[in-house]
Coordinates of N, CA and C in Angstrom, one line a residue:
M1 N -7.5 -46.2 34.8 CA -7.1 -47.6 34.7 C -5.7 -47.7 34.2
N2 N -5.0 -48.8 34.4 CA -3.7 -48.9 34.0 C -3.6 -49.2 32.5
S3 N -2.5 -48.6 31.9 CA -2.3 -48.9 30.5 C -1.6 -50.2 30.3
N4 N -2.0 -50.9 29.2 CA -1.4 -52.1 28.8 C -0.6 -51.9 27.6
T5 N 0.8 -51.7 27.7 CA 1.6 -51.3 26.6 C 1.7 -52.3 25.5
K6 N 1.3 -53.5 25.7 CA 1.3 -54.5 24.7 C 0.3 -54.2 23.6
L7 N -0.7 -53.4 24.0 CA -1.8 -53.1 23.1 C -1.6 -51.8 22.3
T8 N -0.6 -51.1 22.6 CA -0.4 -49.8 22.0 C -0.3 -50.0 20.5
G9 N -1.1 -49.3 19.7 CA -1.0 -49.3 18.3 C -1.7 -50.6 17.6
K10 N -2.2 -51.5 18.5 CA -2.9 -52.6 17.9 C -4.3 -52.2 17.4
N11 N -4.8 -52.9 16.3 CA -6.1 -52.6 15.7 C -7.1 -53.6 16.2
V12 N -8.1 -53.1 16.8 CA -9.1 -53.9 17.5 C -10.5 -53.7 17.0
L13 N -11.3 -54.8 16.7 CA -12.7 -54.7 16.3 C -13.5 -55.3 17.5
I14 N -14.4 -54.4 18.0 CA -15.3 -54.9 19.1 C -16.8 -54.8 18.6
T15 N -17.4 -56.0 18.5 CA -18.8 -56.0 18.2 C -19.7 -55.6 19.4
A16 N -20.8 -54.9 19.1 CA -21.6 -54.3 20.2 C -20.7 -53.6 21.2
G17 N -19.8 -52.7 20.7 CA -18.8 -52.1 21.5 C -19.2 -50.8 22.1
A18 N -20.5 -50.4 22.0 CA -21.0 -49.1 22.5 C -22.0 -49.2 23.6
Q19 N -22.2 -50.3 24.2 CA -23.1 -50.4 25.3 C -22.7 -51.6 26.3
G20 N -23.0 -51.4 27.6 CA -22.8 -52.4 28.6 C -21.3 -52.9 28.6
I21 N -21.2 -54.2 28.7 CA -19.8 -54.7 28.7 C -19.0 -54.3 27.5
G22 N -19.6 -54.2 26.4 CA -18.9 -53.8 25.2 C -18.3 -52.4 25.3
E23 N -19.1 -51.5 25.9 CA -18.6 -50.1 26.0 C -17.4 -50.1 27.0
A24 N -17.4 -50.9 28.1 CA -16.3 -51.0 29.0 C -15.1 -51.5 28.3
I25 N -15.3 -52.6 27.5 CA -14.1 -53.2 26.8 C -13.5 -52.2 25.9
T26 N -14.3 -51.4 25.1 CA -13.8 -50.4 24.2 C -13.0 -49.4 24.9
K27 N -13.5 -48.9 26.0 CA -12.8 -47.8 26.8 C -11.5 -48.4 27.3
H28 N -11.4 -49.6 27.8 CA -10.2 -50.2 28.3 C -9.2 -50.3 27.1
F29 N -9.6 -50.7 25.9 CA -8.7 -50.8 24.8 C -8.2 -49.4 24.4
I30 N -9.0 -48.4 24.4 CA -8.6 -47.1 24.1 C -7.6 -46.6 25.1
D31 N -7.8 -46.8 26.4 CA -6.9 -46.4 27.4 C -5.6 -47.2 27.4
S32 N -5.6 -48.3 26.7 CA -4.3 -49.0 26.5 C -3.6 -48.7 25.2
G33 N -4.1 -47.7 24.5 CA -3.4 -47.2 23.3 C -3.8 -47.9 22.0
A34 N -4.8 -48.7 22.0 CA -5.2 -49.4 20.8 C -6.1 -48.5 19.9
N35 N -6.1 -48.8 18.6 CA -7.1 -48.3 17.6 C -8.3 -49.1 17.7
V36 N -9.5 -48.5 17.7 CA -10.7 -49.3 17.9 C -11.7 -49.1 16.8
A37 N -12.3 -50.2 16.3 CA -13.4 -50.2 15.4 C -14.6 -50.6 16.3
I38 N -15.6 -49.7 16.4 CA -16.7 -49.9 17.3 C -17.9 -50.2 16.6
H39 N -18.3 -51.5 16.6 CA -19.6 -51.9 15.9 C -20.7 -51.5 16.9
Y40 N -21.8 -51.1 16.3 CA -23.0 -50.8 17.1 C -24.3 -51.2 16.3
F41 N -25.4 -51.4 17.0 CA -26.6 -51.7 16.3 C -27.6 -50.6 16.5
S42 N -27.7 -50.1 17.8 CA -28.6 -49.0 18.1 C -28.0 -47.9 18.9
S43 N -26.7 -48.0 19.3 CA -26.1 -47.1 20.3 C -25.2 -46.1 19.5
A44 N -25.7 -45.4 18.5 CA -24.9 -44.5 17.7 C -24.2 -43.4 18.5
E45 N -25.0 -42.8 19.4 CA -24.5 -41.7 20.1 C -23.3 -42.0 20.9
T46 N -23.4 -43.2 21.7 CA -22.3 -43.6 22.5 C -21.1 -44.0 21.6
A47 N -21.3 -44.7 20.5 CA -20.3 -45.1 19.6 C -19.5 -43.8 19.1
D48 N -20.2 -42.8 18.8 CA -19.5 -41.6 18.3 C -18.7 -40.9 19.4
E49 N -19.2 -41.0 20.6 CA -18.5 -40.4 21.8 C -17.2 -41.2 22.0
L50 N -17.3 -42.5 21.9 CA -16.1 -43.3 22.1 C -15.0 -43.0 21.0
V51 N -15.5 -42.8 19.8 CA -14.6 -42.4 18.7 C -13.9 -41.1 19.0
E52 N -14.6 -40.1 19.4 CA -14.1 -38.9 19.8 C -13.0 -39.0 20.9
Y53 N -13.4 -39.9 21.9 CA -12.4 -40.1 23.0 C -11.1 -40.7 22.5
A54 N -11.2 -41.7 21.6 CA -10.0 -42.3 21.1 C -9.2 -41.3 20.3
I55 N -9.8 -40.5 19.5 CA -9.1 -39.5 18.7 C -8.4 -38.5 19.5
S56 N -9.1 -38.1 20.6 CA -8.5 -37.1 21.5 C -7.2 -37.6 22.2
K57 N -7.0 -38.9 22.2 CA -5.8 -39.5 22.8 C -4.8 -39.9 21.7
G58 N -5.1 -39.4 20.4 CA -4.2 -39.6 19.4 C -4.2 -41.0 18.7
Q59 N -5.4 -41.7 18.9 CA -5.5 -43.0 18.3 C -6.6 -43.0 17.2
K60 N -6.6 -44.0 16.3 CA -7.6 -44.1 15.3 C -8.8 -44.8 15.8
A61 N -10.0 -44.4 15.3 CA -11.2 -45.0 15.7 C -12.2 -44.8 14.6
V62 N -13.2 -45.8 14.6 CA -14.3 -45.7 13.6 C -15.5 -46.4 14.2
A63 N -16.7 -45.8 14.0 CA -17.9 -46.4 14.4 C -18.6 -47.0 13.2
I64 N -19.1 -48.3 13.3 CA -19.7 -49.0 12.2 C -21.0 -49.6 12.6
S65 N -22.1 -49.2 12.0 CA -23.4 -49.8 12.3 C -23.6 -51.1 11.5
G66 N -24.5 -51.9 12.0 CA -24.8 -53.1 11.2 C -25.6 -54.1 12.0
D67 N -26.3 -55.0 11.3 CA -27.0 -56.1 11.8 C -26.2 -57.3 11.5
L68 N -25.5 -57.8 12.5 CA -24.5 -58.9 12.3 C -25.2 -60.3 12.1
T69 N -26.5 -60.4 12.2 CA -27.2 -61.6 11.8 C -27.3 -61.7 10.3
K70 N -26.9 -60.6 9.6 CA -26.9 -60.6 8.1 C -25.4 -60.7 7.7
E71 N -25.1 -61.7 6.9 CA -23.8 -61.9 6.5 C -23.2 -60.7 5.8
A72 N -23.9 -60.1 5.0 CA -23.4 -58.9 4.2 C -23.0 -57.8 5.2
D73 N -23.8 -57.6 6.2 CA -23.4 -56.5 7.2 C -22.1 -56.9 7.9
A74 N -22.0 -58.2 8.3 CA -20.8 -58.6 9.0 C -19.6 -58.4 8.1
N75 N -19.7 -58.8 6.9 CA -18.6 -58.7 5.9 C -18.2 -57.2 5.7
A76 N -19.2 -56.4 5.6 CA -19.0 -54.9 5.4 C -18.3 -54.3 6.6
M77 N -18.7 -54.7 7.8 CA -18.1 -54.2 9.0 C -16.6 -54.5 9.0
V78 N -16.2 -55.7 8.7 CA -14.8 -56.1 8.7 C -14.1 -55.3 7.6
E79 N -14.6 -55.2 6.5 CA -14.0 -54.4 5.4 C -13.8 -53.0 5.8
K80 N -14.8 -52.4 6.4 CA -14.6 -51.0 6.8 C -13.5 -50.8 7.9
T81 N -13.4 -51.8 8.7 CA -12.3 -51.8 9.7 C -11.0 -51.8 9.0
I82 N -10.8 -52.7 8.0 CA -9.5 -52.8 7.3 C -9.3 -51.5 6.5
E83 N -10.3 -50.9 6.0 CA -10.1 -49.6 5.3 C -9.6 -48.5 6.2
A84 N -10.1 -48.6 7.4 CA -9.8 -47.5 8.4 C -8.4 -47.7 9.0
F85 N -8.0 -49.0 9.2 CA -6.7 -49.2 9.9 C -5.6 -49.9 9.1
G86 N -6.0 -50.6 8.0 CA -5.1 -51.2 7.2 C -4.8 -52.7 7.6
G87 N -5.3 -53.1 8.8 CA -5.1 -54.4 9.3 C -5.9 -54.6 10.5
L88 N -5.8 -55.9 11.0 CA -6.6 -56.2 12.2 C -5.8 -57.2 13.1
D89 N -5.7 -56.9 14.4 CA -4.9 -57.7 15.3 C -5.8 -58.5 16.3
I90 N -6.9 -57.9 16.7 CA -7.7 -58.4 17.7 C -9.2 -58.3 17.4
L91 N -9.9 -59.4 17.6 CA -11.4 -59.4 17.4 C -12.0 -59.8 18.7
I92 N -13.0 -58.9 19.1 CA -13.8 -59.2 20.3 C -15.2 -59.4 19.8
N93 N -15.7 -60.7 19.9 CA -17.0 -61.1 19.6 C -17.9 -60.9 20.8
N94 N -18.5 -59.7 20.9 CA -19.2 -59.4 22.1 C -20.7 -59.3 21.9
A95 N -21.2 -59.2 20.7 CA -22.6 -59.0 20.4 C -23.4 -60.2 20.8
G96 N -24.6 -60.0 21.4 CA -25.4 -61.0 21.9 C -26.6 -60.5 22.7
S97 N -27.6 -61.4 22.9 CA -28.7 -60.9 23.7 C -29.6 -62.1 24.1
L98 N -30.2 -62.0 25.3 CA -31.2 -63.0 25.7 C -32.5 -62.9 24.9
V99 N -32.7 -61.7 24.5 CA -33.9 -61.3 23.7 C -35.2 -61.2 24.7
A100 N -35.5 -62.3 25.2 CA -36.7 -62.4 26.2 C -36.6 -63.7 26.9
R101 N -37.2 -63.8 28.1 CA -37.3 -65.1 28.8 C -38.5 -65.9 28.3
R102 N -38.2 -67.1 27.8 CA -39.3 -68.0 27.4 C -39.0 -69.4 27.8
L103 N -40.0 -70.0 28.4 CA -39.9 -71.4 28.8 C -40.0 -72.3 27.6
L104 N -39.7 -73.5 27.7 CA -39.8 -74.5 26.6 C -41.1 -74.5 26.0
S105 N -42.2 -74.4 26.8 CA -43.6 -74.5 26.2 C -43.9 -73.2 25.5
E106 N -43.2 -72.1 25.7 CA -43.5 -70.9 25.0 C -42.5 -70.6 23.9
L107 N -41.6 -71.5 23.7 CA -40.5 -71.2 22.8 C -40.8 -71.7 21.4
D108 N -41.2 -70.8 20.5 CA -41.5 -71.1 19.1 C -40.2 -71.1 18.3
T109 N -40.3 -71.7 17.1 CA -39.2 -71.9 16.2 C -38.5 -70.6 15.8
D110 N -39.3 -69.6 15.5 CA -38.8 -68.3 15.0 C -37.9 -67.7 16.2
F111 N -38.4 -67.8 17.4 CA -37.7 -67.2 18.5 C -36.4 -67.9 18.7
W112 N -36.4 -69.3 18.6 CA -35.2 -70.1 18.8 C -34.1 -69.6 17.8
H113 N -34.6 -69.5 16.5 CA -33.6 -69.1 15.4 C -33.1 -67.7 15.7
K114 N -34.0 -66.8 16.1 CA -33.6 -65.4 16.4 C -32.4 -65.4 17.4
V115 N -32.6 -66.1 18.5 CA -31.6 -66.1 19.6 C -30.3 -66.7 19.1
M116 N -30.4 -67.8 18.4 CA -29.2 -68.5 17.8 C -28.5 -67.6 16.8
D117 N -29.2 -66.9 16.0 CA -28.6 -66.0 15.0 C -27.9 -64.8 15.7
I118 N -28.5 -64.2 16.7 CA -27.9 -63.1 17.3 C -26.6 -63.5 18.1
N119 N -26.7 -64.6 18.8 CA -25.6 -65.0 19.6 C -24.5 -65.9 19.0
L120 N -24.9 -66.7 18.0 CA -24.0 -67.7 17.5 C -23.7 -67.5 16.0
T121 N -24.7 -67.4 15.2 CA -24.5 -67.3 13.7 C -23.8 -66.0 13.4
S122 N -24.1 -64.9 14.1 CA -23.4 -63.6 13.9 C -21.9 -63.8 14.2
M123 N -21.6 -64.5 15.3 CA -20.2 -64.7 15.6 C -19.5 -65.5 14.5
L124 N -20.1 -66.5 13.9 CA -19.6 -67.2 12.8 C -19.3 -66.3 11.6
F125 N -20.3 -65.4 11.3 CA -20.1 -64.5 10.1 C -18.9 -63.6 10.4
V126 N -18.8 -63.0 11.5 CA -17.8 -62.0 11.8 C -16.4 -62.7 11.9
T127 N -16.3 -63.8 12.5 CA -15.1 -64.5 12.7 C -14.6 -65.0 11.3
R128 N -15.4 -65.5 10.5 CA -15.0 -66.0 9.2 C -14.5 -64.8 8.3
A129 N -15.2 -63.7 8.4 CA -14.7 -62.5 7.6 C -13.4 -61.9 8.1
A130 N -13.2 -62.0 9.4 CA -12.0 -61.4 10.0 C -10.8 -62.2 10.0
T131 N -10.9 -63.5 9.9 CA -9.8 -64.4 10.1 C -8.7 -64.2 9.0
P132 N -9.0 -64.0 7.7 CA -7.9 -63.8 6.8 C -7.0 -62.6 7.1
Y133 N -7.6 -61.6 7.7 CA -6.8 -60.4 8.1 C -6.0 -60.7 9.4
L134 N -6.6 -61.4 10.3 CA -5.9 -61.7 11.6 C -4.7 -62.7 11.2
A135 N -4.9 -63.5 10.3 CA -3.9 -64.5 9.9 C -2.6 -63.8 9.2
K136 N -2.7 -62.6 8.8 CA -1.6 -61.9 8.2 C -0.6 -61.5 9.2
N137 N -0.9 -61.5 10.5 CA 0.0 -61.1 11.5 C 0.8 -62.3 12.0
E138 N 1.9 -62.1 12.7 CA 2.6 -63.2 13.3 C 1.8 -63.8 14.4
S139 N 1.1 -63.0 15.2 CA 0.2 -63.4 16.2 C -1.0 -62.5 16.3
S140 N -2.2 -63.1 16.5 CA -3.4 -62.3 16.7 C -4.3 -63.0 17.7
S141 N -5.4 -62.4 18.1 CA -6.2 -62.9 19.2 C -7.7 -62.6 18.9
I142 N -8.5 -63.7 19.2 CA -10.0 -63.6 19.2 C -10.5 -63.9 20.6
I143 N -11.4 -63.0 21.1 CA -12.0 -63.3 22.4 C -13.5 -63.3 22.2
N144 N -14.2 -64.4 22.6 CA -15.6 -64.6 22.4 C -16.3 -64.4 23.8
L145 N -17.4 -63.7 23.8 CA -18.2 -63.5 25.0 C -19.2 -64.6 25.2
A146 N -19.0 -65.5 26.1 CA -19.9 -66.5 26.5 C -20.7 -66.0 27.7
S147 N -21.0 -66.9 28.6 CA -21.8 -66.6 29.8 C -21.8 -67.7 30.8
L148 N -21.9 -67.3 32.1 CA -22.1 -68.4 33.1 C -23.3 -69.2 32.7
A149 N -24.3 -68.6 32.1 CA -25.5 -69.4 31.6 C -25.1 -70.6 30.7
G150 N -24.0 -70.4 30.0 CA -23.5 -71.5 29.1 C -22.9 -72.6 29.9
R151 N -22.5 -72.3 31.1 CA -21.9 -73.3 32.0 C -23.0 -74.1 32.8
K152 N -23.9 -73.3 33.4 CA -24.8 -73.8 34.4 C -26.3 -74.0 33.8
G153 N -26.6 -73.4 32.7 CA -27.9 -73.5 32.1 C -28.8 -72.3 32.3
G154 N -28.4 -71.4 33.2 CA -29.1 -70.1 33.3 C -30.4 -70.3 34.2
H155 N -31.1 -69.2 34.4 CA -32.3 -69.1 35.1 C -33.5 -69.5 34.2
A156 N -34.6 -69.7 34.8 CA -35.8 -70.1 34.0 C -36.1 -69.1 32.9
G157 N -36.4 -69.7 31.7 CA -36.7 -68.8 30.6 C -35.5 -68.5 29.7
S158 N -34.4 -69.0 30.0 CA -33.2 -68.7 29.2 C -32.6 -69.9 28.5
L159 N -33.5 -70.9 28.2 CA -33.1 -72.1 27.5 C -32.3 -71.8 26.2
A160 N -32.9 -71.0 25.3 CA -32.3 -70.7 24.0 C -31.0 -70.0 24.2
Y161 N -31.0 -68.9 25.1 CA -29.8 -68.1 25.3 C -28.7 -69.0 25.9
S162 N -29.0 -69.8 26.9 CA -28.0 -70.6 27.6 C -27.4 -71.6 26.6
T163 N -28.3 -72.2 25.7 CA -27.8 -73.2 24.7 C -26.8 -72.5 23.8
S164 N -27.1 -71.3 23.3 CA -26.3 -70.6 22.4 C -24.9 -70.2 23.0
K165 N -25.0 -69.8 24.3 CA -23.7 -69.5 25.0 C -22.9 -70.7 25.3
G166 N -23.5 -71.8 25.6 CA -22.8 -73.1 25.7 C -22.1 -73.5 24.4
A167 N -22.8 -73.2 23.3 CA -22.2 -73.5 22.0 C -21.0 -72.7 21.7
I168 N -21.0 -71.4 22.3 CA -19.8 -70.6 22.1 C -18.6 -71.1 22.8
L169 N -18.8 -71.8 23.9 CA -17.6 -72.5 24.5 C -17.0 -73.5 23.6
T170 N -17.8 -74.3 23.0 CA -17.3 -75.3 22.1 C -16.8 -74.7 20.8
F171 N -17.4 -73.7 20.3 CA -16.9 -72.9 19.1 C -15.5 -72.4 19.4
T172 N -15.3 -71.9 20.6 CA -14.0 -71.4 21.0 C -12.9 -72.4 21.0
R173 N -13.3 -73.6 21.6 CA -12.3 -74.7 21.6 C -11.9 -75.2 20.2
A174 N -13.0 -75.4 19.4 CA -12.8 -75.9 18.0 C -12.0 -74.9 17.2
L175 N -12.3 -73.7 17.3 CA -11.6 -72.6 16.5 C -10.2 -72.5 16.9
S176 N -9.9 -72.7 18.2 CA -8.5 -72.5 18.7 C -7.6 -73.6 18.0
S177 N -8.2 -74.8 17.9 CA -7.4 -75.8 17.2 C -7.2 -75.6 15.7
E178 N -8.2 -75.0 15.1 CA -8.1 -74.8 13.7 C -7.2 -73.6 13.3
L179 N -7.3 -72.5 14.2 CA -6.6 -71.3 13.8 C -5.2 -71.2 14.5
G180 N -4.9 -72.1 15.5 CA -3.6 -72.0 16.1 C -2.5 -72.0 15.2
P181 N -2.4 -72.9 14.1 CA -1.3 -72.9 13.2 C -1.2 -71.6 12.4
K182 N -2.2 -70.8 12.4 CA -2.2 -69.5 11.7 C -1.7 -68.4 12.6
G183 N -1.4 -68.7 13.9 CA -0.9 -67.7 14.8 C -2.0 -66.9 15.5
I184 N -3.2 -67.5 15.5 CA -4.4 -66.9 16.1 C -4.8 -67.6 17.3
R185 N -4.7 -67.0 18.5 CA -5.3 -67.6 19.7 C -6.7 -67.2 19.8
V186 N -7.5 -68.2 20.3 CA -9.0 -68.0 20.5 C -9.4 -68.4 21.9
N187 N -9.9 -67.5 22.6 CA -10.3 -67.7 24.0 C -11.7 -67.1 24.2
A188 N -12.3 -67.4 25.3 CA -13.6 -66.9 25.7 C -13.6 -66.4 27.1
V189 N -14.6 -65.5 27.5 CA -14.8 -65.2 28.8 C -16.3 -65.5 29.1
A190 N -16.6 -66.0 30.3 CA -17.9 -66.3 30.7 C -18.4 -65.5 31.9
P191 N -18.9 -64.3 31.7 CA -19.3 -63.5 32.9 C -20.5 -64.1 33.6
G192 N -20.6 -63.9 34.9 CA -21.7 -64.2 35.7 C -22.6 -63.0 35.8
L193 N -23.1 -62.7 37.0 CA -24.0 -61.6 37.3 C -23.2 -60.3 37.2
I194 N -23.4 -59.6 36.1 CA -22.7 -58.3 35.9 C -23.8 -57.2 35.9
L195 N -23.9 -56.5 37.0 CA -24.9 -55.5 37.2 C -24.5 -54.2 36.5
G196 N -25.5 -53.3 36.3 CA -25.2 -52.0 35.7 C -25.2 -52.0 34.2
T197 N -25.7 -53.1 33.6 CA -25.8 -53.2 32.2 C -27.2 -53.3 31.7
A198 N -27.5 -52.9 30.5 CA -28.8 -53.0 30.0 C -29.4 -54.4 30.0
F199 N -28.5 -55.4 29.8 CA -28.9 -56.8 29.8 C -29.6 -57.1 31.1
H200 N -29.0 -56.9 32.3 CA -29.6 -57.3 33.5 C -30.6 -56.3 34.0
N201 N -30.5 -55.0 33.6 CA -31.5 -54.0 33.9 C -32.9 -54.5 33.2
T202 N -32.8 -55.1 32.1 CA -33.9 -55.6 31.3 C -34.5 -56.9 31.8
H203 N -33.5 -57.9 32.0 CA -33.9 -59.3 32.1 C -33.8 -59.8 33.6
T204 N -33.3 -59.0 34.5 CA -33.1 -59.5 35.8 C -33.8 -58.6 36.9
T205 N -34.6 -59.2 37.7 CA -35.3 -58.4 38.7 C -34.3 -58.1 39.9
K206 N -34.6 -57.1 40.7 CA -33.8 -56.8 41.8 C -33.8 -58.0 42.8
E207 N -35.0 -58.7 42.9 CA -35.0 -59.8 43.9 C -34.1 -60.9 43.4
S208 N -34.1 -61.2 42.1 CA -33.3 -62.2 41.5 C -31.8 -61.9 41.7
A209 N -31.5 -60.6 41.4 CA -30.1 -60.2 41.5 C -29.6 -60.3 43.0
D210 N -30.5 -59.9 43.9 CA -30.1 -60.0 45.3 C -29.9 -61.4 45.8
K211 N -30.7 -62.3 45.3 CA -30.6 -63.7 45.7 C -29.3 -64.3 45.1
T212 N -29.1 -64.0 43.8 CA -27.8 -64.5 43.2 C -26.6 -63.9 43.9
T213 N -26.6 -62.6 44.2 CA -25.5 -62.0 44.9 C -25.2 -62.7 46.2
A214 N -26.2 -63.0 46.9 CA -26.1 -63.7 48.2 C -25.3 -65.0 48.2
G215 N -25.4 -65.6 47.0 CA -24.7 -66.9 46.8 C -23.4 -66.8 46.2
I216 N -22.9 -65.6 45.9 CA -21.5 -65.4 45.4 C -20.5 -65.4 46.5
P217 N -19.5 -66.3 46.4 CA -18.5 -66.4 47.5 C -17.9 -65.0 47.9
I218 N -17.6 -64.1 47.0 CA -17.0 -62.9 47.4 C -18.0 -61.8 47.7
Q219 N -19.3 -62.2 47.7 CA -20.3 -61.4 48.3 C -20.5 -60.0 47.5
R220 N -20.3 -60.1 46.2 CA -20.7 -58.9 45.4 C -21.0 -59.4 44.0
A221 N -21.8 -58.6 43.3 CA -22.0 -58.8 41.9 C -20.8 -58.3 41.1
G222 N -20.7 -58.7 39.9 CA -19.6 -58.1 39.0 C -20.0 -56.8 38.4
N223 N -19.1 -56.2 37.7 CA -19.4 -55.0 36.9 C -18.7 -55.1 35.6
A224 N -19.0 -54.2 34.7 CA -18.5 -54.3 33.3 C -16.9 -54.3 33.2
A225 N -16.4 -53.5 34.1 CA -14.9 -53.3 34.2 C -14.2 -54.7 34.5
D226 N -14.9 -55.5 35.4 CA -14.3 -56.8 35.7 C -14.1 -57.6 34.5
V227 N -15.1 -57.6 33.6 CA -15.0 -58.3 32.4 C -14.0 -57.7 31.4
A228 N -14.0 -56.4 31.3 CA -13.1 -55.7 30.4 C -11.6 -56.0 30.7
R229 N -11.3 -56.0 31.9 CA -9.9 -56.3 32.3 C -9.5 -57.7 31.9
A230 N -10.4 -58.7 32.0 CA -10.1 -60.0 31.6 C -9.9 -60.1 30.1
V231 N -10.8 -59.5 29.4 CA -10.7 -59.5 27.9 C -9.3 -58.9 27.5
L232 N -8.9 -57.8 28.1 CA -7.7 -57.1 27.7 C -6.5 -58.1 28.0
Y233 N -6.6 -58.8 29.1 CA -5.5 -59.7 29.5 C -5.3 -60.8 28.4
L234 N -6.5 -61.4 28.0 CA -6.4 -62.5 27.0 C -6.0 -61.9 25.7
A235 N -6.4 -60.7 25.3 CA -6.0 -60.1 24.0 C -4.6 -59.8 23.9
S236 N -4.0 -59.4 25.1 CA -2.6 -58.8 25.0 C -1.5 -59.9 25.2
E237 N -1.9 -61.1 25.4 CA -0.9 -62.1 25.7 C -0.3 -62.7 24.3
Y238 N 0.3 -61.8 23.6 CA 0.8 -62.2 22.2 C 1.9 -63.3 22.3
D239 N 2.6 -63.3 23.4 CA 3.7 -64.3 23.6 C 3.2 -65.4 24.5
G240 N 1.9 -65.5 24.7 CA 1.4 -66.4 25.7 C 1.1 -67.8 25.2
F241 N 0.6 -68.6 26.1 CA 0.3 -70.0 25.8 C -1.1 -70.4 26.0
I242 N -1.9 -69.3 26.2 CA -3.4 -69.6 26.5 C -4.2 -69.5 25.2
T243 N -4.8 -70.6 24.8 CA -5.8 -70.6 23.7 C -6.7 -71.8 23.9
G244 N -8.0 -71.6 23.5 CA -9.0 -72.6 23.7 C -9.6 -72.6 25.1
A245 N -9.2 -71.6 25.8 CA -9.7 -71.5 27.2 C -10.9 -70.6 27.4
T246 N -11.6 -70.8 28.5 CA -12.7 -69.9 28.9 C -12.4 -69.5 30.3
L247 N -12.3 -68.1 30.4 CA -12.0 -67.5 31.7 C -13.4 -67.2 32.4
D248 N -13.7 -67.8 33.5 CA -14.9 -67.6 34.2 C -14.8 -66.4 35.1
I249 N -15.8 -65.4 35.0 CA -15.7 -64.2 35.7 C -17.0 -64.1 36.5
N250 N -17.1 -64.8 37.7 CA -18.3 -64.9 38.4 C -18.2 -64.8 39.9
G251 N -17.1 -64.4 40.4 CA -16.9 -64.3 41.9 C -16.9 -65.6 42.6
G252 N -16.7 -66.7 41.9 CA -16.6 -68.0 42.5 C -17.8 -68.9 42.5
V253 N -18.9 -68.4 41.8 CA -20.1 -69.2 41.8 C -19.9 -70.5 41.1
Y254 N -19.1 -70.5 40.0 CA -18.9 -71.7 39.3 C -17.4 -71.8 39.0
N255 N -16.8 -72.9 39.2 CA -15.4 -73.1 38.8 C -15.1 -74.5 38.5
M256 N -14.2 -74.7 37.6 CA -13.9 -76.1 37.3 C -12.5 -76.1 36.6

């Protein structure tokens, strides 16, 4: 992949950075010369491999475990990142999950709160902890992972997930206004059907994927690298004018 020299030496924190889209994002940042703090919840082996890869290229890297629905874990993750690098330039809020498909009639209160905590409250905790360090730079960047489901409402059984991802779009816009004067740009990406990840391997049947792919104007599903390249672009535009935006990565299924 091509190196992005604007990212050389930058300090990046990626939540859920050792699986699926997060792993691809981490690899792209490493290949662009960045130092990476890789948060993981259950993917310790992959996180360690990514750390070794970064170090082999002469960059700093650290793997940090934690349950980001717990404020203490989110705070500790950010502090460990600062201890390792001395500062923070870029935050990638990638952690999230559908958890399971449940229709409204099946959706109990505990499940609703679980999905909201994983996708939205964790993002609040991490962003709040990281912002004072991002604000120390002349310019910094936050990229939040939303979803096409947050635009269109998702497939049956994704009510809680889609609602949480839609909220991330508004969270991004509101935060861009608040943090702009501090030199922090805040944007989001909203991936559509991204195959080859644990998310869709778990929650999307082949029949559903085939049907969705048939309706994509460019006639293919996305992959994790499609998302990673977009994230790197938004992260690296230090002299750019893009903030409060959501970049849709869906092959033309939804655009506005």
